[in-house]
Coordinates of C-alpha atoms in Angstrom, one line a residue:
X1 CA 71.6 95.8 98.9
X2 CA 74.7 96.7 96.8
X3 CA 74.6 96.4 92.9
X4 CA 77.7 96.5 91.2
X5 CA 77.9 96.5 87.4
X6 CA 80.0 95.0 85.7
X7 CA 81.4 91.6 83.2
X8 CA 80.9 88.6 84.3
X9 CA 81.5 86.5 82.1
X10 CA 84.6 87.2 79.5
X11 CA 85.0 84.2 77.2
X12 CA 88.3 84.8 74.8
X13 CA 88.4 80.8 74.0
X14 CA 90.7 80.9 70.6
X15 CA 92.0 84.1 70.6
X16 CA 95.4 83.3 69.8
X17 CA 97.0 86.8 70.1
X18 CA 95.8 87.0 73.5
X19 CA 98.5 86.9 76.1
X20 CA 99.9 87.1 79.8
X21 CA 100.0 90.8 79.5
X22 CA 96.4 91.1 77.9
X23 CA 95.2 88.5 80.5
X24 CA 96.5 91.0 83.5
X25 CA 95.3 94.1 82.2
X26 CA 91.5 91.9 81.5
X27 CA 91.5 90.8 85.0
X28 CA 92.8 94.2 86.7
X29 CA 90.1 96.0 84.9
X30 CA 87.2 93.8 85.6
X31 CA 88.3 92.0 89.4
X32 CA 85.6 93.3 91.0
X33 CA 83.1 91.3 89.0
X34 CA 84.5 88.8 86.8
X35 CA 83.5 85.5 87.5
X36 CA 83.8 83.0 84.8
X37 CA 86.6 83.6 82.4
X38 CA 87.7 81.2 79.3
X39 CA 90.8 81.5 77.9
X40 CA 91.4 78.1 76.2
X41 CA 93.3 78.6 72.7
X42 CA 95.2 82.0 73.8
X43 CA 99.0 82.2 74.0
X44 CA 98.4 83.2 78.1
X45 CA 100.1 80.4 79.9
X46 CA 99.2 78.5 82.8
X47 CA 101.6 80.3 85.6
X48 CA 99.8 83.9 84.2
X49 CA 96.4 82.2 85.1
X50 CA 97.7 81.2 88.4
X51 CA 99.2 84.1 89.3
X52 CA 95.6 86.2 88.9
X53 CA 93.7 83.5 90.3
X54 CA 93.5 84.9 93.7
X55 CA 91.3 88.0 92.4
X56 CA 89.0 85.9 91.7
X57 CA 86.7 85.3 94.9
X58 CA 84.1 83.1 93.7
X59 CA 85.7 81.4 91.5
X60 CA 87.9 78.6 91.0
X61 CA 90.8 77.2 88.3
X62 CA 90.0 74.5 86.1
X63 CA 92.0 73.5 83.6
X64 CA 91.4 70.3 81.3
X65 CA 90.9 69.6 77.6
X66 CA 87.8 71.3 77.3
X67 CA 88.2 74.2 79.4
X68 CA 91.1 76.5 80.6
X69 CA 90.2 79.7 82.9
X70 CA 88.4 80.6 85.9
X71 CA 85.0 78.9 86.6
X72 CA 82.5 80.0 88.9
X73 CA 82.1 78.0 92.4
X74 CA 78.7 76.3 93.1
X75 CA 76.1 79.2 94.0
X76 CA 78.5 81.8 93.8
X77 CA 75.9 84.2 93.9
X78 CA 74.3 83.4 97.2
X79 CA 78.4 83.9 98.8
X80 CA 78.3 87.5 97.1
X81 CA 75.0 88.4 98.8
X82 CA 76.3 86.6 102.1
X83 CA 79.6 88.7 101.8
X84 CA 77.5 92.0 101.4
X85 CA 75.3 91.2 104.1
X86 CA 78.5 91.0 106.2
X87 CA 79.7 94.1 105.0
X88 CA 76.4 95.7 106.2
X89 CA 76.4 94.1 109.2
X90 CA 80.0 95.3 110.5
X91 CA 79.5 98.5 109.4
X92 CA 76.3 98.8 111.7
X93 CA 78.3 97.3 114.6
X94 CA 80.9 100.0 114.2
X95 CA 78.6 102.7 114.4
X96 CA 76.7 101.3 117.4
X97 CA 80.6 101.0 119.3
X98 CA 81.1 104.6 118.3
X99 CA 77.5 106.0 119.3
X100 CA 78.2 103.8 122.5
X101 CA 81.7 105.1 122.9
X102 CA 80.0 108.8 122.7
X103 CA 77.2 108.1 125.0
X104 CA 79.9 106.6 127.1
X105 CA 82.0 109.7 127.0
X106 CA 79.2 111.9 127.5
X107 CA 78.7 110.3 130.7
X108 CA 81.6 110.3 132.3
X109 CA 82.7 113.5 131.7
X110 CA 79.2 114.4 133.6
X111 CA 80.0 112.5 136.5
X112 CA 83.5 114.0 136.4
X113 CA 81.8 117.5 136.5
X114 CA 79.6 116.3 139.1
X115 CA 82.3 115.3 141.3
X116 CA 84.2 118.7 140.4
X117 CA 81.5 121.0 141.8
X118 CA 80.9 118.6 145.2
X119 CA 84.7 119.3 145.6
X120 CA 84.3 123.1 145.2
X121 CA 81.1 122.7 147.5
X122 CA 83.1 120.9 150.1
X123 CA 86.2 123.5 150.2
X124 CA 83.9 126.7 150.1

C-alpha cells in the first residue's frame, strides 16, 4: 500500500575520494530506502561501514575481495511489504481500541446517568 521513492541501489565501487564522512552523509540521506550499497575501492573504512550498518533493515554486511558494502538479504522485498502490512495492521487495531474505548465510555456514563435519576426518583 505504501510507495516510497527513493535509491536503492548506490554503487561508489573505486571512488577513491570517497570517505567515512561522505559514507554518513550517503546513508543519512537515503536510509529509508537504500538497500544495496558498494563501496569497494573508497578510502571509507571498515568500522564507518559497521557503524551505519544498523540503518540498513534489509540488508546485510559483506565484505570479501570482490565486494565491500551492504547487500541486500534474500527477498528483501517480500519483508518490506510484510513490514507495511504490519504497519497497517496495528494502526487498524488502535483505532478499533479507541472506537471501543469511546463506545465503552459512552456507555457507562449512560448507565451512570441512569442510576443518577433512579436516585433522584427514590429521594423525591
Amino acid at each position: 500500500p505504501f510507495f516510497n521513492p527513493g535509491l536503492e541501489t548506490f554503487i561508489i565501487a573505486g571512488c577513491p575520494s570517497v570517505g567515512d564522512i561522505a559514507l554518513a552523509w550517503i546513508v543519512e540521506g537515503c536510509s529509508h530506502s537504500l538497500v544495496l550499497l558498494s563501496i569497494k575501492g573508497t578510502a571509507c573504512t571498515s568500522s564507518s561501514l559497521q557503524s551505519v550498518a544498523d540503518r540498513f533493515r534489509y540488508s546485510s554486511l559483506r565484505k570479501n575481495q570482490n565486494f565491500m558494502g551492504m547487500y541486500p538479504l534474500r527477498r528483501w522485498r517480500d519483508r518490506l511489504k510484510i513490514n507495511e502490512f504490519a504497519k497497517v495492521y496495528n494502526a487498524a487495531t488502535l483505532f478499533q481500541a479507541a472506537h471501543r474505548a469511546r463506545i465503552g465510555r459512552r456507555i457507562a456514563q449512560e448507565i451512570k446517568d441512569e442510576h443518577r435519576r433512579q436516585c433522584l426518583v427514590i429521594r423525591i
